[in-house]
Amino acid sequence: MALTREQIAMRVARELKDGYFVNLGIGIPTLVANYVPKGLEVMLQSENGLLGMGPYPTESELDADLINAGKQTVTTLPGATIFSSAESFAMIRGGHVDLTVLGAFEVDVHGNIASWMIPGKLVKGMGGAMDLVAGADNIIVTMTHASKNNESKLLDRCTLPLTGAGCIKKVLTDLAWLEISDGAFILKERAPGVSVEEIVAKTAGRLIVPDEVPEMTF
Amino acid sequence: MAGFDKVVNSYADAMAGLEDGMTVIAGGFGLCGIPENLIVEIQRMGVRDLTIVSNNCGVDGFGLGLLLEDKQIRKMVSSYVGENALFEKQLIEGELEVELTPQGTLAEKMRAGGAGIPAFYTATGYGTPIAEGKEVREFDGRPYILEEAIRGDFAIIKGWKADRYGNVMYRHTAQNFNPMAATAGKITVVEVEEIVEPGELDPTQIHTPGIYVDRLIQGVFEKRIEQRTVRSS
């Protein structure tokens, strides 16, 4: 079975380490906050200028002046800090954020990522995604392995305009956990009940399959 | 106005001198920390062919979205736009130009503009469509692109509290782009919720020192929420 949105978030959460500063993109990455392992302290960074983001506010806590990068109302946790956009991107560009999780349309064996622009469709913008992928060393891309038409999104070369070049090393799809190295995807884990053959069939880019590919457990 | 006193008494005075074809840098992220009354004044003035530098372009009927109604904006420099139907329509019909700029690069362009730095190298955007035509240089084996600073004829800013000298504090994430925008205007206009006397604010807590501020006005704010998300308990 392909992973659910929640399982993708749960698997990403296993990569968290105590004391990590983490930036979570919009969509599935946001769900990772729900699965932080017990006993670990992590702080969420929101690129509009907030470190130490808390949950949504109650009705009585609601404050128009306190939002996240998705423009949703949020709260702060004890120890939080608030700063300007320039300061926020100094943290991001300067490599001070320990883990970045974001979605994508396509990734390729060279570590390129396309996530912001589909030619012919209205382009709304890249927001902070180009800064995040250029600045972070530790990025996990979460995405579906193939499109609804069964076309692979893991390619030899991205076909869509890039968000960043040569910056992605880890990809979690609904079918597999893969790493990118030396011009190939390396299959590290597969979703429960998903065969290696299915992953091979749905990966267009060069794929290295080790002798043992453990199955994820939840 | 006398000495360091920056207070003006009307929004007309606050935006006096804004003309057709000028560049206006606006603080704010989404609808958070936007100079909503200064935008209303620009709408009232009816100036046209403006270049607006702002992370976003408001929504239909509020914020910078108001300036789309009478087609006052010729060009937007932003990282993310198009949440408003009117914006999309004018873009498709070619009445509006958009220069998409990565969010961190946009913040740094404003910061550099205010700090006397004409351009800077960044890895952001290398190998992407936004790098086209830009100088590339390697440092320690990594390629970077050259991005130029931005300055505005006007900067419009939303603060929380200020003293009469224009020393400004921001509230929560309503800070966002405001401090950089405030440094990058030839004329910087700040609207705040409360104006106090010099000496009443702690000097160590000032985000924008008054040296950057030309005009200051106290306003009443709607503070519309774009994505109202709450939890039950």
Short mmCIF file of C-alpha atoms in Angstrom, two decimals:
data_model
loop_
_atom_site.label_atom_id
_atom_site.label_comp_id
_atom_site.label_asym_id
_atom_site.label_seq_id
_atom_site.Cartn_x
_atom_site.Cartn_y
_atom_site.Cartn_z
CA MET A 1 0.00 0.00 0.00
CA ALA A 2 1.19 3.48 -0.81
CA LEU A 3 1.83 5.63 2.24
CA THR A 4 -0.94 7.93 3.42
CA ARG A 5 -0.24 11.63 3.97
CA GLU A 6 -0.01 10.89 7.69
CA GLN A 7 2.43 8.01 7.18
CA ILE A 8 4.65 10.21 5.01
CA ALA A 9 4.70 12.74 7.85
CA MET A 10 5.41 9.99 10.39
CA ARG A 11 8.34 8.66 8.36
CA VAL A 12 9.83 12.15 7.96
CA ALA A 13 9.45 12.72 11.71
CA ARG A 14 11.88 9.84 12.34
CA GLU A 15 14.61 12.00 10.79
CA LEU A 16 14.18 14.65 13.49
CA LYS A 17 16.90 14.95 16.11
CA ASP A 18 16.87 16.60 19.51
CA GLY A 19 17.57 20.32 19.24
CA TYR A 20 16.76 20.59 15.53
CA PHE A 21 15.51 23.82 13.98
CA VAL A 22 13.11 22.75 11.24
CA ASN A 23 11.32 24.52 8.39
CA LEU A 24 8.20 22.72 7.17
CA GLY A 25 6.64 23.61 3.84
CA ILE A 26 2.93 23.89 3.14
CA GLY A 27 0.87 20.69 2.81
CA ILE A 28 2.15 17.27 3.92
CA PRO A 29 5.36 18.73 5.44
CA THR A 30 3.22 20.73 7.89
CA LEU A 31 1.82 17.44 9.24
CA VAL A 32 5.30 16.41 10.43
CA ALA A 33 4.78 18.69 13.45
CA ASN A 34 2.09 16.26 14.67
CA TYR A 35 4.54 13.35 14.90
CA VAL A 36 7.59 14.72 16.72
CA PRO A 37 8.88 11.71 18.73
CA LYS A 38 8.37 11.94 22.48
CA GLY A 39 11.36 13.26 24.36
CA LEU A 40 12.72 15.25 21.41
CA GLU A 41 12.74 19.02 21.38
CA VAL A 42 12.50 20.64 17.96
CA MET A 43 11.73 24.22 17.04
CA LEU A 44 9.75 25.12 13.94
CA GLN A 45 10.91 28.02 11.77
CA SER A 46 8.41 29.93 9.69
CA GLU A 47 10.08 32.05 7.03
CA ASN A 48 7.89 35.12 7.59
CA GLY A 49 9.97 35.64 10.73
CA LEU A 50 9.14 33.22 13.52
CA LEU A 51 11.21 30.59 15.31
CA GLY A 52 9.38 28.48 17.90
CA MET A 53 6.00 28.30 16.19
CA GLY A 54 3.19 26.78 18.26
CA PRO A 55 -0.20 25.30 17.36
CA TYR A 56 -3.18 27.19 15.99
CA PRO A 57 -4.63 29.60 18.56
CA THR A 58 -7.86 29.13 20.47
CA GLU A 59 -10.60 31.65 19.68
CA SER A 60 -9.47 33.77 22.62
CA GLU A 61 -5.79 33.65 21.56
CA LEU A 62 -6.48 34.59 17.91
CA ASP A 63 -4.19 37.45 16.81
CA ALA A 64 -4.03 38.92 13.29
CA ASP A 65 -0.41 39.95 13.94
CA LEU A 66 0.78 36.38 14.49
CA ILE A 67 0.77 34.17 11.39
CA ASN A 68 2.92 31.51 9.72
CA ALA A 69 4.30 31.39 6.19
CA GLY A 70 1.02 29.85 5.02
CA LYS A 71 -0.70 33.01 6.32
CA GLN A 72 -2.52 30.94 8.95
CA THR A 73 -2.98 32.28 12.47
CA VAL A 74 -0.62 30.52 14.90
CA THR A 75 0.85 30.87 18.40
CA THR A 76 4.36 31.02 19.84
CA LEU A 77 5.89 28.52 22.24
CA PRO A 78 8.06 29.45 25.24
CA GLY A 79 11.50 30.42 23.94
CA ALA A 80 10.15 31.60 20.59
CA THR A 81 11.68 34.55 18.76
CA ILE A 82 10.28 36.88 16.12
CA PHE A 83 12.37 38.81 13.61
CA SER A 84 12.39 40.42 10.19
CA SER A 85 12.22 38.67 6.83
CA ALA A 86 15.88 39.53 6.16
CA GLU A 87 16.91 37.92 9.45
CA SER A 88 14.72 34.92 8.69
CA PHE A 89 16.37 34.33 5.34
CA ALA A 90 19.81 34.92 6.81
CA MET A 91 19.05 31.86 8.96
CA ILE A 92 17.85 29.92 5.93
CA ARG A 93 20.46 31.03 3.40
CA GLY A 94 23.23 30.87 5.97
CA GLY A 95 22.59 27.19 6.62
CA HIS A 96 21.45 27.59 10.22
CA VAL A 97 18.23 25.59 9.79
CA ASP A 98 18.90 21.89 10.48
CA LEU A 99 16.15 20.32 8.37
CA THR A 100 13.88 21.58 5.60
CA VAL A 101 10.89 19.55 4.38
CA LEU A 102 9.07 20.59 1.26
CA GLY A 103 7.01 19.27 -1.64
CA ALA A 104 7.87 19.10 -5.34
CA PHE A 105 6.46 18.37 -8.81
CA GLU A 106 9.67 16.66 -9.96
CA VAL A 107 13.15 15.75 -8.74
CA ASP A 108 16.00 14.25 -10.72
CA VAL A 109 19.14 12.17 -10.29
CA HIS A 110 21.29 15.32 -10.23
CA GLY A 111 19.50 16.62 -7.16
CA ASN A 112 17.53 19.20 -9.14
CA ILE A 113 14.05 20.12 -7.94
CA ALA A 114 11.07 21.66 -9.75
CA SER A 115 8.27 22.80 -7.49
CA TRP A 116 6.95 26.22 -8.44
CA MET A 117 6.10 26.64 -12.10
CA ILE A 118 4.12 24.69 -14.68
CA PRO A 119 4.40 26.45 -18.05
CA GLY A 120 0.99 27.35 -19.41
CA LYS A 121 -0.55 27.57 -15.97
CA LEU A 122 -0.78 30.75 -13.92
CA VAL A 123 2.50 31.18 -12.04
CA LYS A 124 1.91 32.53 -8.57
CA GLY A 125 5.51 32.60 -7.48
CA MET A 126 8.24 30.73 -5.67
CA GLY A 127 7.75 32.34 -2.27
CA GLY A 128 10.67 31.22 -0.11
CA ALA A 129 11.24 27.86 -1.81
CA MET A 130 14.29 28.90 -3.87
CA ASP A 131 15.98 30.32 -0.79
CA LEU A 132 15.14 27.22 1.26
CA VAL A 133 16.56 24.72 -1.24
CA ALA A 134 19.66 26.83 -1.91
CA GLY A 135 20.42 27.41 1.75
CA ALA A 136 19.68 24.11 3.43
CA ASP A 137 22.08 21.20 3.48
CA ASN A 138 19.54 18.75 4.87
CA ILE A 139 16.39 18.72 2.77
CA ILE A 140 13.69 16.07 2.53
CA VAL A 141 11.38 16.31 -0.46
CA THR A 142 7.95 14.73 0.04
CA MET A 143 5.92 13.95 -3.06
CA THR A 144 3.91 11.28 -4.82
CA HIS A 145 6.12 8.90 -6.79
CA ALA A 146 4.08 9.19 -10.00
CA SER A 147 1.34 11.43 -11.36
CA LYS A 148 -2.30 10.38 -11.60
CA ASN A 149 -1.52 9.31 -15.16
CA ASN A 150 1.23 7.07 -13.76
CA GLU A 151 4.04 9.24 -15.10
CA SER A 152 7.12 9.14 -12.92
CA LYS A 153 8.11 12.30 -11.05
CA LEU A 154 11.60 10.90 -10.34
CA LEU A 155 13.49 11.68 -13.51
CA ASP A 156 16.90 11.69 -15.16
CA ARG A 157 16.41 15.38 -15.82
CA CYS A 158 13.59 17.64 -14.56
CA THR A 159 11.33 18.81 -17.39
CA LEU A 160 9.79 21.76 -15.51
CA PRO A 161 11.61 25.01 -14.65
CA LEU A 162 13.82 24.43 -11.60
CA THR A 163 13.47 25.73 -8.06
CA GLY A 164 17.06 24.77 -7.30
CA ALA A 165 19.96 22.95 -8.94
CA GLY A 166 21.89 20.09 -7.37
CA CYS A 167 20.51 20.58 -3.87
CA ILE A 168 18.32 17.54 -3.11
CA LYS A 169 19.72 14.41 -1.49
CA LYS A 170 16.67 12.79 0.16
CA VAL A 171 13.23 12.04 -1.27
CA LEU A 172 10.27 10.40 0.42
CA THR A 173 7.45 9.40 -1.89
CA ASP A 174 4.26 7.51 -1.16
CA LEU A 175 6.14 4.37 -2.32
CA ALA A 176 9.73 4.71 -1.17
CA TRP A 177 12.52 6.44 0.68
CA LEU A 178 15.33 7.28 -1.71
CA GLU A 179 18.62 9.09 -1.57
CA ILE A 180 20.32 10.85 -4.45
CA SER A 181 24.04 10.27 -5.00
CA ASP A 182 26.43 10.19 -7.96
CA GLY A 183 23.72 10.73 -10.55
CA ALA A 184 21.28 8.09 -9.35
CA PHE A 185 18.43 7.45 -6.97
CA ILE A 186 19.31 4.84 -4.37
CA LEU A 187 16.34 2.88 -3.05
CA LYS A 188 16.68 2.79 0.75
CA GLU A 189 13.24 1.72 2.00
CA ARG A 190 9.90 0.79 0.51
CA ALA A 191 6.38 1.42 1.73
CA PRO A 192 4.67 -1.56 3.43
CA GLY A 193 3.46 -4.03 0.81
CA VAL A 194 4.99 -2.14 -2.11
CA SER A 195 7.27 -4.29 -4.25
CA VAL A 196 10.67 -3.31 -5.54
CA GLU A 197 9.33 -4.06 -9.03
CA GLU A 198 6.59 -1.45 -8.68
CA ILE A 199 9.10 1.17 -7.55
CA VAL A 200 11.44 0.29 -10.42
CA ALA A 201 8.53 0.56 -12.87
CA LYS A 202 7.54 3.99 -11.57
CA THR A 203 11.03 5.51 -11.37
CA ALA A 204 12.10 7.03 -14.70
CA GLY A 205 15.51 8.24 -13.48
CA ARG A 206 18.49 5.97 -12.97
CA LEU A 207 17.76 3.82 -9.91
CA ILE A 208 20.15 1.71 -7.86
CA VAL A 209 18.44 -1.11 -5.98
CA PRO A 210 20.52 -2.63 -3.16
CA ASP A 211 20.23 -6.35 -2.38
CA GLU A 212 18.17 -5.60 0.69
CA VAL A 213 15.42 -2.96 0.64
CA PRO A 214 13.75 -2.95 4.04
CA GLU A 215 10.02 -2.33 4.35
CA MET A 216 8.92 0.64 6.46
CA THR A 217 6.95 -0.20 9.57
CA PHE A 218 4.37 1.98 11.31
CA MET B 1 6.99 69.25 11.79
CA ALA B 2 9.91 70.62 13.75
CA GLY B 3 13.29 69.17 14.55
CA PHE B 4 13.02 65.40 14.72
CA ASP B 5 9.24 65.36 15.03
CA LYS B 6 7.95 63.24 12.12
CA VAL B 7 4.24 63.35 12.85
CA VAL B 8 1.89 64.46 10.08
CA ASN B 9 -1.78 65.06 10.70
CA SER B 10 -3.47 63.68 7.62
CA TYR B 11 -3.04 60.77 5.23
CA ALA B 12 -2.96 63.31 2.40
CA ASP B 13 0.11 64.89 4.01
CA ALA B 14 1.60 61.44 4.64
CA MET B 15 1.59 60.53 0.93
CA ALA B 16 2.11 64.01 -0.53
CA GLY B 17 4.50 63.97 -3.48
CA LEU B 18 3.63 60.52 -4.76
CA GLU B 19 3.34 60.76 -8.53
CA ASP B 20 2.53 58.63 -11.54
CA GLY B 21 5.27 56.15 -12.47
CA MET B 22 6.96 56.07 -9.05
CA THR B 23 8.23 53.00 -7.23
CA VAL B 24 6.67 52.21 -3.85
CA ILE B 25 8.13 49.61 -1.47
CA ALA B 26 5.53 48.21 0.91
CA GLY B 27 6.02 46.22 4.12
CA GLY B 28 3.79 43.28 5.00
CA PHE B 29 3.45 39.54 4.48
CA GLY B 30 0.08 38.43 3.15
CA LEU B 31 -2.29 40.79 4.95
CA CYS B 32 -0.17 40.82 8.11
CA GLY B 33 1.59 44.08 8.90
CA ILE B 34 0.47 45.89 5.77
CA PRO B 35 0.14 49.70 5.71
CA GLU B 36 -3.56 49.41 4.98
CA ASN B 37 -4.52 53.08 5.37
CA LEU B 38 -1.57 54.37 3.33
CA ILE B 39 -2.70 52.02 0.55
CA VAL B 40 -6.23 53.43 0.78
CA GLU B 41 -4.72 56.91 0.44
CA ILE B 42 -2.80 55.89 -2.70
CA GLN B 43 -6.09 54.59 -4.10
CA ARG B 44 -7.78 57.91 -3.26
CA MET B 45 -4.97 59.89 -4.92
CA GLY B 46 -5.48 57.94 -8.14
CA VAL B 47 -1.78 57.93 -9.13
CA ARG B 48 -1.04 55.44 -11.88
CA ASP B 49 1.70 53.37 -13.49
CA LEU B 50 3.14 52.49 -10.10
CA THR B 51 5.82 49.86 -9.53
CA ILE B 52 4.99 48.19 -6.24
CA VAL B 53 7.65 46.15 -4.43
CA SER B 54 5.90 43.93 -1.90
CA ASN B 55 6.04 40.25 -1.03
CA ASN B 56 2.36 39.84 -1.98
CA CYS B 57 -0.41 41.90 -3.59
CA GLY B 58 -3.22 41.77 -1.04
CA VAL B 59 -6.61 40.27 -1.80
CA ASP B 60 -9.61 41.48 -3.77
CA GLY B 61 -10.91 44.59 -2.01
CA PHE B 62 -8.22 44.86 0.67
CA GLY B 63 -4.57 45.82 0.91
CA LEU B 64 -2.70 46.27 -2.36
CA GLY B 65 -5.61 44.53 -4.10
CA LEU B 66 -7.36 47.93 -3.88
CA LEU B 67 -4.82 49.45 -6.27
CA LEU B 68 -5.75 46.90 -8.91
CA GLU B 69 -9.36 48.15 -9.07
CA ASP B 70 -8.47 51.30 -11.03
CA LYS B 71 -5.41 49.71 -12.63
CA GLN B 72 -2.96 51.88 -10.71
CA ILE B 73 -0.22 49.24 -10.67
CA ARG B 74 1.92 48.73 -13.77
CA LYS B 75 4.41 46.32 -12.24
CA MET B 76 4.65 44.15 -9.13
CA VAL B 77 7.96 42.89 -7.71
CA SER B 78 6.92 40.05 -5.42
CA SER B 79 7.64 36.47 -4.36
CA TYR B 80 4.07 35.21 -4.39
CA VAL B 81 1.00 36.79 -5.97
CA GLY B 82 -2.27 35.90 -7.56
CA GLU B 83 -4.51 34.99 -4.61
CA ASN B 84 -6.86 37.67 -6.01
CA ALA B 85 -9.01 37.19 -9.10
CA LEU B 86 -8.45 40.76 -10.31
CA PHE B 87 -4.69 40.28 -10.24
CA GLU B 88 -4.95 37.14 -12.36
CA LYS B 89 -7.23 38.88 -14.86
CA GLN B 90 -4.94 41.90 -15.31
CA LEU B 91 -1.89 39.67 -15.61
CA ILE B 92 -3.48 37.51 -18.30
CA GLU B 93 -4.70 40.58 -20.19
CA GLY B 94 -1.22 42.06 -20.15
CA GLU B 95 -2.20 45.13 -18.11
CA LEU B 96 0.09 44.16 -15.28
CA GLU B 97 3.70 43.04 -15.25
CA VAL B 98 5.15 40.81 -12.54
CA GLU B 99 8.79 40.33 -11.62
CA LEU B 100 8.84 37.22 -9.43
CA THR B 101 11.66 37.35 -6.91
CA PRO B 102 12.57 34.74 -4.29
CA GLN B 103 11.36 35.83 -0.87
CA GLY B 104 14.78 35.95 0.79
CA THR B 105 16.30 37.71 -2.20
CA LEU B 106 13.49 40.28 -2.08
CA ALA B 107 14.15 40.98 1.60
CA GLU B 108 17.88 41.27 0.95
CA LYS B 109 17.34 43.55 -2.08
CA MET B 110 15.46 45.96 0.19
CA ARG B 111 18.05 45.63 2.96
CA ALA B 112 20.89 46.24 0.52
CA GLY B 113 19.04 49.20 -1.02
CA GLY B 114 18.79 50.86 2.35
CA ALA B 115 22.33 49.97 3.39
CA GLY B 116 24.17 51.43 0.41
CA ILE B 117 25.04 48.08 -1.13
CA PRO B 118 24.25 48.15 -4.87
CA ALA B 119 24.21 44.37 -5.43
CA PHE B 120 25.04 41.07 -3.77
CA TYR B 121 25.74 37.46 -4.72
CA THR B 122 23.38 34.70 -3.63
CA ALA B 123 23.06 31.01 -4.39
CA THR B 124 19.29 31.38 -4.37
CA GLY B 125 17.89 30.87 -7.84
CA TYR B 126 21.09 29.64 -9.52
CA GLY B 127 20.14 27.25 -12.34
CA THR B 128 16.52 28.45 -12.36
CA PRO B 129 14.60 30.77 -14.71
CA ILE B 130 15.22 33.75 -12.43
CA ALA B 131 18.98 33.49 -13.00
CA GLU B 132 18.63 34.20 -16.73
CA GLY B 133 20.72 37.19 -17.78
CA LYS B 134 22.32 37.57 -14.36
CA GLU B 135 26.05 37.48 -13.72
CA VAL B 136 27.30 34.20 -12.21
CA ARG B 137 30.43 33.96 -10.09
CA GLU B 138 31.94 31.08 -8.16
CA PHE B 139 33.07 31.36 -4.56
CA ASP B 140 34.71 28.29 -3.01
CA GLY B 141 33.53 26.22 -5.95
CA ARG B 142 29.86 27.13 -5.63
CA PRO B 143 28.06 29.30 -8.21
CA TYR B 144 26.18 32.41 -7.10
CA ILE B 145 24.11 34.94 -9.04
CA LEU B 146 24.36 38.70 -8.77
CA GLU B 147 21.17 40.39 -7.55
CA GLU B 148 20.74 44.17 -7.52
CA ALA B 149 19.44 46.24 -4.63
CA ILE B 150 16.05 47.95 -4.70
CA ARG B 151 15.25 51.49 -3.67
CA GLY B 152 11.86 53.14 -3.77
CA ASP B 153 10.64 56.71 -4.27
CA PHE B 154 8.41 55.92 -1.32
CA ALA B 155 8.40 53.19 1.33
CA ILE B 156 5.12 52.57 3.15
CA ILE B 157 5.35 50.88 6.52
CA LYS B 158 3.00 49.53 9.20
CA GLY B 159 4.35 49.72 12.75
CA TRP B 160 2.84 49.06 16.17
CA LYS B 161 4.14 51.88 18.35
CA ALA B 162 6.40 54.78 17.56
CA ASP B 163 7.55 57.90 19.33
CA ARG B 164 7.19 61.28 17.62
CA TYR B 165 10.78 60.99 16.36
CA GLY B 166 9.77 57.99 14.24
CA ASN B 167 11.45 55.30 16.33
CA VAL B 168 9.28 52.30 15.51
CA MET B 169 8.44 48.98 17.15
CA TYR B 170 6.59 46.20 15.33
CA ARG B 171 4.23 43.70 16.86
CA HIS B 172 4.74 39.91 16.45
CA THR B 173 5.06 38.69 12.85
CA ALA B 174 3.64 41.98 11.58
CA GLN B 175 7.34 42.91 11.50
CA ASN B 176 8.22 40.81 8.40
CA PHE B 177 9.43 43.03 5.51
CA ASN B 178 8.71 46.34 7.27
CA PRO B 179 12.16 47.01 8.79
CA MET B 180 14.00 46.54 5.47
CA ALA B 181 11.38 48.41 3.47
CA ALA B 182 11.68 51.32 5.91
CA THR B 183 15.37 51.74 5.07
CA ALA B 184 14.91 51.67 1.30
CA GLY B 185 12.56 54.58 0.60
CA LYS B 186 13.69 58.03 -0.50
CA ILE B 187 10.62 59.07 1.50
CA THR B 188 9.63 56.58 4.20
CA VAL B 189 6.12 56.89 5.59
CA VAL B 190 5.13 54.92 8.68
CA GLU B 191 1.65 54.42 10.06
CA VAL B 192 1.27 53.05 13.59
CA GLU B 193 -1.39 52.15 16.11
CA GLU B 194 -0.03 54.45 18.78
CA ILE B 195 2.30 57.46 18.86
CA VAL B 196 4.02 58.27 22.15
CA GLU B 197 6.45 60.96 23.32
CA PRO B 198 10.23 60.51 22.86
CA GLY B 199 11.65 58.73 25.90
CA GLU B 200 8.59 56.56 26.46
CA LEU B 201 9.92 53.63 24.41
CA ASP B 202 12.89 51.55 25.55
CA PRO B 203 15.75 52.45 23.13
CA THR B 204 16.92 48.83 23.10
CA GLN B 205 13.54 47.64 21.83
CA ILE B 206 13.32 49.86 18.75
CA HIS B 207 13.24 47.89 15.48
CA THR B 208 13.41 50.86 13.09
CA PRO B 209 15.34 53.91 14.32
CA GLY B 210 13.78 57.24 13.36
CA ILE B 211 16.72 58.15 11.13
CA TYR B 212 15.03 56.09 8.39
CA VAL B 213 11.60 57.65 8.87
CA ASP B 214 10.36 60.83 7.18
CA ARG B 215 6.67 60.91 8.05
CA LEU B 216 4.65 59.30 10.82
CA ILE B 217 0.90 59.02 11.30
CA GLN B 218 -1.40 57.28 13.75
CA GLY B 219 -4.18 55.21 12.22
CA VAL B 220 -6.99 52.79 12.96
CA PHE B 221 -6.55 49.32 11.48
CA GLU B 222 -8.90 46.59 10.39
CA LYS B 223 -6.12 43.92 10.41
CA ARG B 224 -7.98 41.45 8.23
CA ILE B 225 -7.00 37.78 8.67
CA GLU B 226 -6.26 35.82 5.48
CA GLN B 227 -6.34 32.25 6.86
CA ARG B 228 -8.25 32.08 10.11
CA THR B 229 -7.10 28.84 11.74
CA VAL B 230 -8.08 27.99 15.33
CA ARG B 231 -8.05 24.95 17.60
CA SER B 232 -10.90 24.01 19.91
CA SER B 233 -9.03 23.93 23.22
#
